[in-house]
Amino acid sequence: MNANTSRQHPAEWDQDAQLLSQTARDLPTGRHQFHKERLMAQIHEQAQQVQREERTATATAPQKARRFRLPRPAITLPAMAAALSAVVIAGVVTVGGDGSGVRDSGVATGPALTTDVGTASTKGVPQLLDQISLAAAEGDHPTVKPGQYIYIESVLADTFVKTVNDKSSLASHELHRRQIWESPDGVKGWLIDPAVNDGPEGETLSLPDEQGNTPKAHLGSPSFDYLTKLTTDPDALLAKIYKETKGQGNTPDQQAFTTIGDLLAESYPPAELYPALFEAAAKIPGVVVVDDAVDAAGRHGVAVARLDETSGQREEWIFDKKTHVYLGARNVQVKPIKEEGILIKPGTVNFTMAVKNRAVVDGMKQTPSQAG
């Protein structure tokens, strides 16, 4: 899940030295997540660039990240980014003693989000994913025409470490609405998310960016057109995911699971691809079922999940128990872990979201209700 630079952020972070120079800056919570996701995209692009350089012996600048992808909880970054942890640890906010400090985001904060951890089991995983796959194949997936936009509306919240006057504690952003529009080719788009934007009107995602870059779509930042070209063979699809996400995340299996989850959350997979994603997920070791999980809208469902042993977080994809329609996702702390000296206890909801609407509309910033 990745991000491109915002209109207000001038730094391009083209070289490691520029990246390191940013570590002393205090950033709003949304921007910490923003830079973390942006860095992960740059890592992907840099890895591709290294391969090209080895083949051509020509040094060129890495492509820039391209999207404000859906915010995600903190993960352990690859070794090449370890020195950047001061700036990319998601959800850490520092506020000045005079009360002015930095603005932590456009949404209010409250106590840490918590839930029952629930029971996870490997029993019934293949059967559940088969049912989800069948439901996905039968679902309505309209064709997206040139000039139209994919519209996704969700509600989300997250938990983070907040520091005030050198005292840290867990806090959470209030549940808020996120709206994103994207053209089929991924070149035009718009985002409205108060945890990311500087104003209520949102900001453009259209490319090329202010530096003239038009990066190509990839698994971490896909366009609809890109998804239509992916293989629908589950084995080949999973092999591609492992190959293209190599070196990302905490483990290859967890990153593969996360990559599929990201495609479910904030993209509109074509009808042929949707079942293949679930069939591929069934082949990832460590996948479990959680009988009762609640999305950000308060809807109860059954979850397909996987525990990240490194972070102690369980990533859950939540589906309606009867229709098996995708509802949303959340990350729940299952094993205690310390972040910035603060103990994150089991039951902490690090991130939660619910998809409220997914549609094809005829214009930028048009909603389905406006389209009639």
mmCIF file of C-alpha atoms in Angstrom:
data_model
loop_
_atom_site.group_PDB
_atom_site.id
_atom_site.type_symbol
_atom_site.label_atom_id
_atom_site.label_comp_id
_atom_site.label_asym_id
_atom_site.label_seq_id
_atom_site.Cartn_x
_atom_site.Cartn_y
_atom_site.Cartn_z
ATOM 1 C CA MET A 1 0.000 0.000 0.000
ATOM 2 C CA ASN A 2 1.843 3.170 -1.045
ATOM 3 C CA ALA A 3 1.673 6.922 -1.410
ATOM 4 C CA ASN A 4 2.819 9.698 -3.659
ATOM 5 C CA THR A 5 3.972 13.081 -2.438
ATOM 6 C CA SER A 6 1.256 15.553 -1.489
ATOM 7 C CA ARG A 7 0.928 19.026 -2.896
ATOM 8 C CA GLN A 8 2.186 20.522 0.349
ATOM 9 C CA HIS A 9 5.198 18.236 0.824
ATOM 10 C CA PRO A 10 8.200 19.449 -1.261
ATOM 11 C CA ALA A 11 10.751 16.784 -0.254
ATOM 12 C CA GLU A 12 11.315 14.070 -2.835
ATOM 13 C CA TRP A 13 13.666 11.819 -0.868
ATOM 14 C CA ASP A 14 15.482 10.667 -4.001
ATOM 15 C CA GLN A 15 18.634 9.509 -2.214
ATOM 16 C CA ASP A 16 19.307 7.864 1.159
ATOM 17 C CA ALA A 17 21.023 11.026 2.399
ATOM 18 C CA GLN A 18 17.875 13.034 1.770
ATOM 19 C CA LEU A 19 15.804 10.389 3.517
ATOM 20 C CA LEU A 20 18.048 10.451 6.565
ATOM 21 C CA SER A 21 17.932 14.242 6.729
ATOM 22 C CA GLN A 22 14.209 14.038 7.476
ATOM 23 C CA THR A 23 14.500 11.975 10.662
ATOM 24 C CA ALA A 24 14.641 14.978 12.974
ATOM 25 C CA ARG A 25 11.315 16.362 11.809
ATOM 26 C CA ASP A 26 8.164 16.011 13.882
ATOM 27 C CA LEU A 27 5.351 14.900 11.600
ATOM 28 C CA PRO A 28 1.580 14.598 12.003
ATOM 29 C CA THR A 29 0.287 11.074 12.522
ATOM 30 C CA GLY A 30 -1.220 10.809 9.071
ATOM 31 C CA ARG A 31 2.067 11.968 7.594
ATOM 32 C CA HIS A 32 4.054 9.356 9.513
ATOM 33 C CA GLN A 33 1.859 6.709 7.919
ATOM 34 C CA PHE A 34 2.077 8.584 4.640
ATOM 35 C CA HIS A 35 5.881 8.535 4.633
ATOM 36 C CA LYS A 36 6.069 4.936 5.814
ATOM 37 C CA GLU A 37 3.885 3.738 2.973
ATOM 38 C CA ARG A 38 5.674 5.992 0.525
ATOM 39 C CA LEU A 39 9.007 4.563 1.641
ATOM 40 C CA MET A 40 7.770 1.003 1.150
ATOM 41 C CA ALA A 41 6.791 1.894 -2.403
ATOM 42 C CA GLN A 42 10.199 3.464 -2.990
ATOM 43 C CA ILE A 43 11.858 0.297 -1.687
ATOM 44 C CA HIS A 44 9.895 -1.692 -4.247
ATOM 45 C CA GLU A 45 10.853 0.684 -7.009
ATOM 46 C CA GLN A 46 14.489 0.784 -5.893
ATOM 47 C CA ALA A 47 14.688 -2.998 -5.946
ATOM 48 C CA GLN A 48 13.418 -3.004 -9.500
ATOM 49 C CA GLN A 49 15.882 -0.262 -10.354
ATOM 50 C CA VAL A 50 18.826 -2.222 -8.957
ATOM 51 C CA GLN A 51 17.928 -5.121 -11.200
ATOM 52 C CA ARG A 52 17.820 -2.821 -14.207
ATOM 53 C CA GLU A 53 21.148 -1.260 -13.252
ATOM 54 C CA GLU A 54 22.779 -4.650 -12.925
ATOM 55 C CA ARG A 55 21.622 -5.488 -16.422
ATOM 56 C CA THR A 56 22.471 -2.171 -18.047
ATOM 57 C CA ALA A 57 25.213 -0.762 -15.765
ATOM 58 C CA THR A 58 23.409 2.559 -16.071
ATOM 59 C CA ALA A 59 22.542 4.462 -12.900
ATOM 60 C CA THR A 60 19.191 6.206 -13.002
ATOM 61 C CA ALA A 61 16.972 7.676 -10.289
ATOM 62 C CA PRO A 62 14.318 5.383 -8.770
ATOM 63 C CA GLN A 63 10.714 5.990 -9.704
ATOM 64 C CA LYS A 64 8.553 7.730 -7.139
ATOM 65 C CA ALA A 65 5.637 6.205 -5.315
ATOM 66 C CA ARG A 66 2.280 7.040 -6.769
ATOM 67 C CA ARG A 67 -0.658 6.795 -4.383
ATOM 68 C CA PHE A 68 -2.105 7.630 -1.032
ATOM 69 C CA ARG A 69 -2.893 3.996 -0.342
ATOM 70 C CA LEU A 70 -5.096 2.904 2.514
ATOM 71 C CA PRO A 71 -3.270 3.560 5.814
ATOM 72 C CA ARG A 72 -1.760 0.512 7.470
ATOM 73 C CA PRO A 73 -0.289 -0.259 10.896
ATOM 74 C CA ALA A 74 3.440 -0.214 11.525
ATOM 75 C CA ILE A 75 5.510 -3.101 10.213
ATOM 76 C CA THR A 76 9.161 -3.985 10.437
ATOM 77 C CA LEU A 77 10.922 -2.376 7.493
ATOM 78 C CA PRO A 78 13.667 -4.045 5.429
ATOM 79 C CA ALA A 79 17.282 -3.585 6.531
ATOM 80 C CA MET A 80 17.930 -0.940 3.904
ATOM 81 C CA ALA A 81 15.402 1.308 5.631
ATOM 82 C CA ALA A 82 16.299 0.574 9.256
ATOM 83 C CA ALA A 83 18.065 3.890 9.713
ATOM 84 C CA LEU A 84 14.849 5.680 8.814
ATOM 85 C CA SER A 85 12.802 4.278 11.683
ATOM 86 C CA ALA A 86 12.675 7.620 13.458
ATOM 87 C CA VAL A 87 10.512 9.044 10.715
ATOM 88 C CA VAL A 88 8.567 6.070 9.421
ATOM 89 C CA ILE A 89 7.275 4.405 12.580
ATOM 90 C CA ALA A 90 3.552 4.759 11.910
ATOM 91 C CA GLY A 91 1.335 6.571 14.343
ATOM 92 C CA VAL A 92 3.909 8.292 16.563
ATOM 93 C CA VAL A 93 2.984 11.882 17.338
ATOM 94 C CA THR A 94 5.041 14.485 19.203
ATOM 95 C CA VAL A 95 3.333 17.600 20.565
ATOM 96 C CA GLY A 96 5.225 20.619 21.857
ATOM 97 C CA GLY A 97 5.042 21.620 25.498
ATOM 98 C CA ASP A 98 3.378 24.913 24.627
ATOM 99 C CA GLY A 99 0.418 23.057 23.171
ATOM 100 C CA SER A 100 1.102 24.244 19.656
ATOM 101 C CA GLY A 101 3.468 21.534 18.443
ATOM 102 C CA VAL A 102 2.462 19.671 15.329
ATOM 103 C CA ARG A 103 -1.057 18.953 14.223
ATOM 104 C CA ASP A 104 -1.466 15.193 14.691
ATOM 105 C CA SER A 105 -4.184 14.902 12.032
ATOM 106 C CA GLY A 106 -7.480 16.291 10.855
ATOM 107 C CA VAL A 107 -9.445 13.976 13.142
ATOM 108 C CA ALA A 108 -9.834 14.012 16.906
ATOM 109 C CA THR A 109 -8.155 11.509 19.180
ATOM 110 C CA GLY A 110 -9.462 9.371 22.001
ATOM 111 C CA PRO A 111 -8.519 6.272 24.029
ATOM 112 C CA ALA A 112 -6.865 3.299 22.354
ATOM 113 C CA LEU A 113 -9.223 1.018 20.437
ATOM 114 C CA THR A 114 -9.699 -2.419 21.986
ATOM 115 C CA THR A 115 -11.618 -5.620 21.283
ATOM 116 C CA ASP A 116 -11.830 -9.262 22.331
ATOM 117 C CA VAL A 117 -8.964 -11.144 20.723
ATOM 118 C CA GLY A 118 -11.275 -13.991 19.773
ATOM 119 C CA THR A 119 -10.377 -17.544 18.847
ATOM 120 C CA ALA A 120 -8.441 -18.406 15.705
ATOM 121 C CA SER A 121 -8.429 -21.871 14.163
ATOM 122 C CA THR A 122 -7.077 -23.547 11.042
ATOM 123 C CA LYS A 123 -10.204 -25.708 10.960
ATOM 124 C CA GLY A 124 -12.486 -24.868 8.057
ATOM 125 C CA VAL A 125 -10.088 -22.478 6.276
ATOM 126 C CA PRO A 126 -10.297 -24.159 2.837
ATOM 127 C CA GLN A 127 -14.077 -24.484 3.039
ATOM 128 C CA LEU A 128 -14.553 -20.847 4.031
ATOM 129 C CA LEU A 129 -12.261 -19.564 1.301
ATOM 130 C CA ASP A 130 -14.079 -21.762 -1.228
ATOM 131 C CA GLN A 131 -17.389 -20.207 -0.165
ATOM 132 C CA ILE A 132 -15.911 -16.705 -0.354
ATOM 133 C CA SER A 133 -14.434 -17.471 -3.772
ATOM 134 C CA LEU A 134 -17.793 -18.699 -5.089
ATOM 135 C CA ALA A 135 -19.571 -15.638 -3.711
ATOM 136 C CA ALA A 136 -16.957 -13.413 -5.332
ATOM 137 C CA ALA A 137 -17.415 -15.108 -8.704
ATOM 138 C CA GLU A 138 -21.167 -14.560 -8.528
ATOM 139 C CA GLY A 139 -20.896 -10.940 -7.387
ATOM 140 C CA ASP A 140 -21.529 -7.878 -9.528
ATOM 141 C CA HIS A 141 -18.314 -6.463 -10.978
ATOM 142 C CA PRO A 142 -19.181 -3.851 -13.614
ATOM 143 C CA THR A 143 -16.814 -3.041 -16.449
ATOM 144 C CA VAL A 144 -14.955 0.232 -16.011
ATOM 145 C CA LYS A 145 -14.919 2.324 -19.186
ATOM 146 C CA PRO A 146 -12.433 5.040 -20.169
ATOM 147 C CA GLY A 147 -13.490 8.332 -18.635
ATOM 148 C CA GLN A 148 -15.125 6.642 -15.653
ATOM 149 C CA TYR A 149 -13.761 6.391 -12.126
ATOM 150 C CA ILE A 150 -13.654 3.709 -9.474
ATOM 151 C CA TYR A 151 -15.124 5.126 -6.276
ATOM 152 C CA ILE A 152 -14.469 3.540 -2.893
ATOM 153 C CA GLU A 153 -15.883 4.909 0.338
ATOM 154 C CA SER A 154 -14.773 3.514 3.662
ATOM 155 C CA VAL A 155 -14.690 4.370 7.345
ATOM 156 C CA LEU A 156 -11.560 3.773 9.375
ATOM 157 C CA ALA A 157 -9.696 4.414 12.596
ATOM 158 C CA ASP A 158 -6.304 3.501 14.036
ATOM 159 C CA THR A 159 -4.366 3.321 17.278
ATOM 160 C CA PHE A 160 -1.003 5.019 17.719
ATOM 161 C CA VAL A 161 1.561 6.158 20.269
ATOM 162 C CA LYS A 162 1.083 9.806 21.178
ATOM 163 C CA THR A 163 3.756 11.788 23.018
ATOM 164 C CA VAL A 164 2.958 15.013 24.896
ATOM 165 C CA ASN A 165 5.630 16.747 26.999
ATOM 166 C CA ASP A 166 7.858 13.668 26.757
ATOM 167 C CA LYS A 167 5.049 11.437 28.078
ATOM 168 C CA SER A 168 3.798 8.732 25.737
ATOM 169 C CA SER A 169 0.520 6.855 25.724
ATOM 170 C CA LEU A 170 -1.727 4.958 23.339
ATOM 171 C CA ALA A 171 -4.445 6.950 21.606
ATOM 172 C CA SER A 172 -6.675 6.511 18.596
ATOM 173 C CA HIS A 173 -8.092 8.590 15.789
ATOM 174 C CA GLU A 174 -11.837 8.797 15.766
ATOM 175 C CA LEU A 175 -13.703 6.843 13.126
ATOM 176 C CA HIS A 176 -13.799 8.935 9.974
ATOM 177 C CA ARG A 177 -14.820 8.672 6.339
ATOM 178 C CA ARG A 178 -12.376 8.177 3.487
ATOM 179 C CA GLN A 179 -13.309 8.625 -0.183
ATOM 180 C CA ILE A 180 -11.073 7.864 -3.121
ATOM 181 C CA TRP A 181 -11.576 8.132 -6.879
ATOM 182 C CA GLU A 182 -9.256 6.616 -9.473
ATOM 183 C CA SER A 183 -9.359 6.370 -13.254
ATOM 184 C CA PRO A 184 -8.991 2.877 -14.759
ATOM 185 C CA ASP A 185 -5.438 3.622 -15.903
ATOM 186 C CA GLY A 186 -4.509 5.036 -12.494
ATOM 187 C CA VAL A 187 -3.396 8.365 -13.947
ATOM 188 C CA LYS A 188 -6.209 10.489 -12.493
ATOM 189 C CA GLY A 189 -7.570 10.428 -8.969
ATOM 190 C CA TRP A 190 -8.752 12.294 -5.901
ATOM 191 C CA LEU A 191 -8.616 11.577 -2.161
ATOM 192 C CA ILE A 192 -10.688 12.949 0.704
ATOM 193 C CA ASP A 193 -9.390 11.722 4.065
ATOM 194 C CA PRO A 194 -9.099 14.115 7.033
ATOM 195 C CA ALA A 195 -6.297 12.010 8.528
ATOM 196 C CA VAL A 196 -4.163 12.688 5.449
ATOM 197 C CA ASN A 197 -5.407 15.856 3.731
ATOM 198 C CA ASP A 198 -4.628 19.376 4.848
ATOM 199 C CA GLY A 199 -8.115 20.587 3.935
ATOM 200 C CA PRO A 200 -11.672 19.218 3.788
ATOM 201 C CA GLU A 201 -11.766 19.417 -0.005
ATOM 202 C CA GLY A 202 -9.129 16.703 -0.295
ATOM 203 C CA GLU A 203 -6.339 16.656 -2.833
ATOM 204 C CA THR A 204 -5.485 15.360 -6.268
ATOM 205 C CA LEU A 205 -3.844 12.028 -6.941
ATOM 206 C CA SER A 206 -3.524 12.754 -10.637
ATOM 207 C CA LEU A 207 -0.275 12.000 -12.423
ATOM 208 C CA PRO A 208 2.280 13.010 -13.429
ATOM 209 C CA ASP A 209 3.174 14.361 -10.014
ATOM 210 C CA GLU A 210 4.723 17.758 -9.364
ATOM 211 C CA GLN A 211 8.135 16.396 -10.361
ATOM 212 C CA GLY A 212 6.833 15.109 -13.685
ATOM 213 C CA ASN A 213 6.934 11.419 -12.702
ATOM 214 C CA THR A 214 4.365 8.897 -13.907
ATOM 215 C CA PRO A 215 5.363 5.616 -12.213
ATOM 216 C CA LYS A 216 4.017 2.362 -13.553
ATOM 217 C CA ALA A 217 1.326 0.476 -11.642
ATOM 218 C CA HIS A 218 2.435 -2.590 -9.683
ATOM 219 C CA LEU A 219 1.052 -4.941 -7.044
ATOM 220 C CA GLY A 220 1.671 -2.454 -4.247
ATOM 221 C CA SER A 221 -0.047 0.349 -6.134
ATOM 222 C CA PRO A 222 -2.320 -1.156 -8.799
ATOM 223 C CA SER A 223 -4.662 0.472 -11.268
ATOM 224 C CA PHE A 224 -7.804 -1.253 -12.547
ATOM 225 C CA ASP A 225 -6.173 -1.725 -15.942
ATOM 226 C CA TYR A 226 -3.182 -3.354 -14.247
ATOM 227 C CA LEU A 227 -5.457 -5.764 -12.375
ATOM 228 C CA THR A 228 -7.205 -6.812 -15.600
ATOM 229 C CA LYS A 229 -3.867 -8.068 -16.918
ATOM 230 C CA LEU A 230 -2.973 -10.203 -13.890
ATOM 231 C CA THR A 231 -3.155 -13.958 -14.247
ATOM 232 C CA THR A 232 -6.255 -15.617 -12.830
ATOM 233 C CA ASP A 233 -4.434 -18.893 -12.192
ATOM 234 C CA PRO A 234 -4.116 -19.024 -8.374
ATOM 235 C CA ASP A 235 -0.709 -20.736 -8.375
ATOM 236 C CA ALA A 236 0.766 -18.364 -10.932
ATOM 237 C CA LEU A 237 -0.798 -15.379 -9.172
ATOM 238 C CA LEU A 238 0.635 -16.339 -5.804
ATOM 239 C CA ALA A 239 4.062 -16.953 -7.348
ATOM 240 C CA LYS A 240 3.965 -13.475 -8.855
ATOM 241 C CA ILE A 241 3.021 -11.959 -5.501
ATOM 242 C CA TYR A 242 5.905 -13.689 -3.726
ATOM 243 C CA LYS A 243 8.342 -12.658 -6.443
ATOM 244 C CA GLU A 244 7.339 -9.004 -6.635
ATOM 245 C CA THR A 245 7.116 -8.481 -2.869
ATOM 246 C CA LYS A 246 10.401 -10.191 -2.076
ATOM 247 C CA GLY A 247 12.201 -8.376 0.749
ATOM 248 C CA GLN A 248 9.079 -6.487 1.858
ATOM 249 C CA GLY A 249 7.255 -6.956 5.153
ATOM 250 C CA ASN A 250 8.308 -9.144 8.047
ATOM 251 C CA THR A 251 8.114 -12.497 6.250
ATOM 252 C CA PRO A 252 7.332 -13.532 2.658
ATOM 253 C CA ASP A 253 4.141 -15.325 3.721
ATOM 254 C CA GLN A 254 2.851 -12.381 5.749
ATOM 255 C CA GLN A 255 3.624 -9.926 2.962
ATOM 256 C CA ALA A 256 1.803 -12.108 0.438
ATOM 257 C CA PHE A 257 -1.230 -12.198 2.725
ATOM 258 C CA THR A 258 -1.054 -8.433 3.243
ATOM 259 C CA THR A 259 -0.733 -7.757 -0.484
ATOM 260 C CA ILE A 260 -3.891 -9.703 -1.249
ATOM 261 C CA GLY A 261 -5.671 -7.984 1.628
ATOM 262 C CA ASP A 262 -4.730 -4.586 0.248
ATOM 263 C CA LEU A 263 -6.203 -5.479 -3.139
ATOM 264 C CA LEU A 264 -9.462 -6.455 -1.443
ATOM 265 C CA ALA A 265 -9.657 -3.276 0.621
ATOM 266 C CA GLU A 266 -9.085 -0.412 -1.778
ATOM 267 C CA SER A 267 -9.241 -1.563 -5.364
ATOM 268 C CA TYR A 268 -11.956 -3.014 -7.579
ATOM 269 C CA PRO A 269 -10.634 -6.381 -8.771
ATOM 270 C CA PRO A 270 -12.176 -7.560 -12.057
ATOM 271 C CA ALA A 271 -14.680 -10.402 -11.806
ATOM 272 C CA GLU A 272 -12.202 -12.951 -13.175
ATOM 273 C CA LEU A 273 -9.467 -11.988 -10.709
ATOM 274 C CA TYR A 274 -11.510 -11.780 -7.524
ATOM 275 C CA PRO A 275 -11.955 -15.554 -6.963
ATOM 276 C CA ALA A 276 -8.305 -16.181 -7.850
ATOM 277 C CA LEU A 277 -7.212 -13.894 -5.012
ATOM 278 C CA PHE A 278 -9.030 -16.034 -2.450
ATOM 279 C CA GLU A 279 -7.814 -19.273 -3.981
ATOM 280 C CA ALA A 280 -4.263 -17.917 -3.814
ATOM 281 C CA ALA A 281 -4.763 -16.868 -0.187
ATOM 282 C CA ALA A 282 -5.793 -20.425 0.694
ATOM 283 C CA LYS A 283 -2.310 -21.575 -0.335
ATOM 284 C CA ILE A 284 -0.459 -19.255 2.080
ATOM 285 C CA PRO A 285 0.773 -21.087 5.215
ATOM 286 C CA GLY A 286 -0.584 -19.900 8.555
ATOM 287 C CA VAL A 287 -3.999 -18.685 7.389
ATOM 288 C CA VAL A 288 -6.714 -19.149 10.030
ATOM 289 C CA VAL A 289 -10.404 -18.453 10.617
ATOM 290 C CA VAL A 290 -11.696 -16.138 13.353
ATOM 291 C CA ASP A 291 -15.345 -16.970 14.013
ATOM 292 C CA ASP A 292 -16.348 -13.492 15.147
ATOM 293 C CA ALA A 293 -14.735 -10.255 14.002
ATOM 294 C CA VAL A 294 -16.163 -6.732 13.878
ATOM 295 C CA ASP A 295 -15.406 -4.195 11.164
ATOM 296 C CA ALA A 296 -15.139 -0.429 11.656
ATOM 297 C CA ALA A 297 -18.859 -0.007 10.969
ATOM 298 C CA GLY A 298 -19.745 -2.392 13.805
ATOM 299 C CA ARG A 299 -20.777 -5.235 11.513
ATOM 300 C CA HIS A 300 -20.035 -8.715 12.834
ATOM 301 C CA GLY A 301 -18.610 -11.278 10.444
ATOM 302 C CA VAL A 302 -16.210 -14.144 10.040
ATOM 303 C CA ALA A 303 -12.557 -13.368 9.340
ATOM 304 C CA VAL A 304 -9.832 -14.919 7.249
ATOM 305 C CA ALA A 305 -6.700 -13.994 9.171
ATOM 306 C CA ARG A 306 -2.989 -14.499 9.653
ATOM 307 C CA LEU A 307 -0.730 -13.732 12.615
ATOM 308 C CA ASP A 308 2.430 -11.738 11.974
ATOM 309 C CA GLU A 309 4.791 -13.339 14.482
ATOM 310 C CA THR A 310 7.196 -10.380 14.333
ATOM 311 C CA SER A 311 4.728 -7.613 15.183
ATOM 312 C CA GLY A 312 2.320 -9.793 17.159
ATOM 313 C CA GLN A 313 -0.552 -8.407 15.076
ATOM 314 C CA ARG A 314 -3.239 -10.548 13.469
ATOM 315 C CA GLU A 315 -4.418 -9.200 10.140
ATOM 316 C CA GLU A 316 -8.094 -10.001 9.543
ATOM 317 C CA TRP A 317 -10.230 -9.814 6.404
ATOM 318 C CA ILE A 318 -13.857 -9.689 7.524
ATOM 319 C CA PHE A 319 -16.746 -11.192 5.537
ATOM 320 C CA ASP A 320 -20.490 -11.406 6.053
ATOM 321 C CA LYS A 321 -21.260 -14.772 7.638
ATOM 322 C CA LYS A 322 -24.186 -15.508 5.305
ATOM 323 C CA THR A 323 -23.389 -13.862 1.974
ATOM 324 C CA HIS A 324 -19.571 -13.988 2.337
ATOM 325 C CA VAL A 325 -19.348 -10.478 0.915
ATOM 326 C CA TYR A 326 -16.215 -8.577 1.945
ATOM 327 C CA LEU A 327 -16.982 -6.096 4.756
ATOM 328 C CA GLY A 328 -13.636 -4.693 5.824
ATOM 329 C CA ALA A 329 -10.422 -5.444 7.685
ATOM 330 C CA ARG A 330 -8.670 -4.879 10.969
ATOM 331 C CA ASN A 331 -5.332 -5.560 12.667
ATOM 332 C CA VAL A 332 -5.568 -6.821 16.246
ATOM 333 C CA GLN A 333 -2.660 -7.116 18.661
ATOM 334 C CA VAL A 334 -2.512 -10.745 19.767
ATOM 335 C CA LYS A 335 0.905 -10.809 21.425
ATOM 336 C CA PRO A 336 2.166 -7.985 23.693
ATOM 337 C CA ILE A 337 4.852 -5.767 22.187
ATOM 338 C CA LYS A 338 6.503 -2.475 23.089
ATOM 339 C CA GLU A 339 6.580 0.459 20.673
ATOM 340 C CA GLU A 340 8.320 3.665 21.640
ATOM 341 C CA GLY A 341 8.484 2.279 25.186
ATOM 342 C CA ILE A 342 4.720 1.777 25.389
ATOM 343 C CA LEU A 343 3.286 -1.694 25.903
ATOM 344 C CA ILE A 344 0.691 -2.558 23.288
ATOM 345 C CA LYS A 345 -1.490 -5.173 24.956
ATOM 346 C CA PRO A 346 -3.402 -8.028 23.343
ATOM 347 C CA GLY A 347 -6.812 -6.837 22.222
ATOM 348 C CA THR A 348 -5.558 -3.475 20.968
ATOM 349 C CA VAL A 349 -7.055 -2.667 17.565
ATOM 350 C CA ASN A 350 -4.170 -1.144 15.659
ATOM 351 C CA PHE A 351 -6.223 -0.481 12.553
ATOM 352 C CA THR A 352 -9.841 -1.007 11.510
ATOM 353 C CA MET A 353 -11.788 -0.194 8.357
ATOM 354 C CA ALA A 354 -15.083 -0.982 6.662
ATOM 355 C CA VAL A 355 -15.974 -0.597 2.999
ATOM 356 C CA LYS A 356 -19.250 1.302 2.776
ATOM 357 C CA ASN A 357 -19.523 1.736 -0.978
ATOM 358 C CA ARG A 358 -17.628 0.505 -4.016
ATOM 359 C CA ALA A 359 -18.897 1.665 -7.400
ATOM 360 C CA VAL A 360 -18.083 2.991 -10.850
ATOM 361 C CA VAL A 361 -19.014 6.641 -11.434
ATOM 362 C CA ASP A 362 -18.836 8.931 -14.461
ATOM 363 C CA GLY A 363 -16.961 11.862 -12.969
ATOM 364 C CA MET A 364 -14.224 12.840 -10.556
ATOM 365 C CA LYS A 365 -15.627 13.486 -7.044
ATOM 366 C CA GLN A 366 -19.024 12.181 -8.141
ATOM 367 C CA THR A 367 -20.697 9.749 -5.732
ATOM 368 C CA PRO A 368 -23.144 6.964 -6.653
ATOM 369 C CA SER A 369 -26.021 8.915 -5.082
ATOM 370 C CA GLN A 370 -25.232 11.919 -7.262
ATOM 371 C CA ALA A 371 -25.184 9.676 -10.296
ATOM 372 C CA GLY A 372 -28.742 8.613 -9.482
#
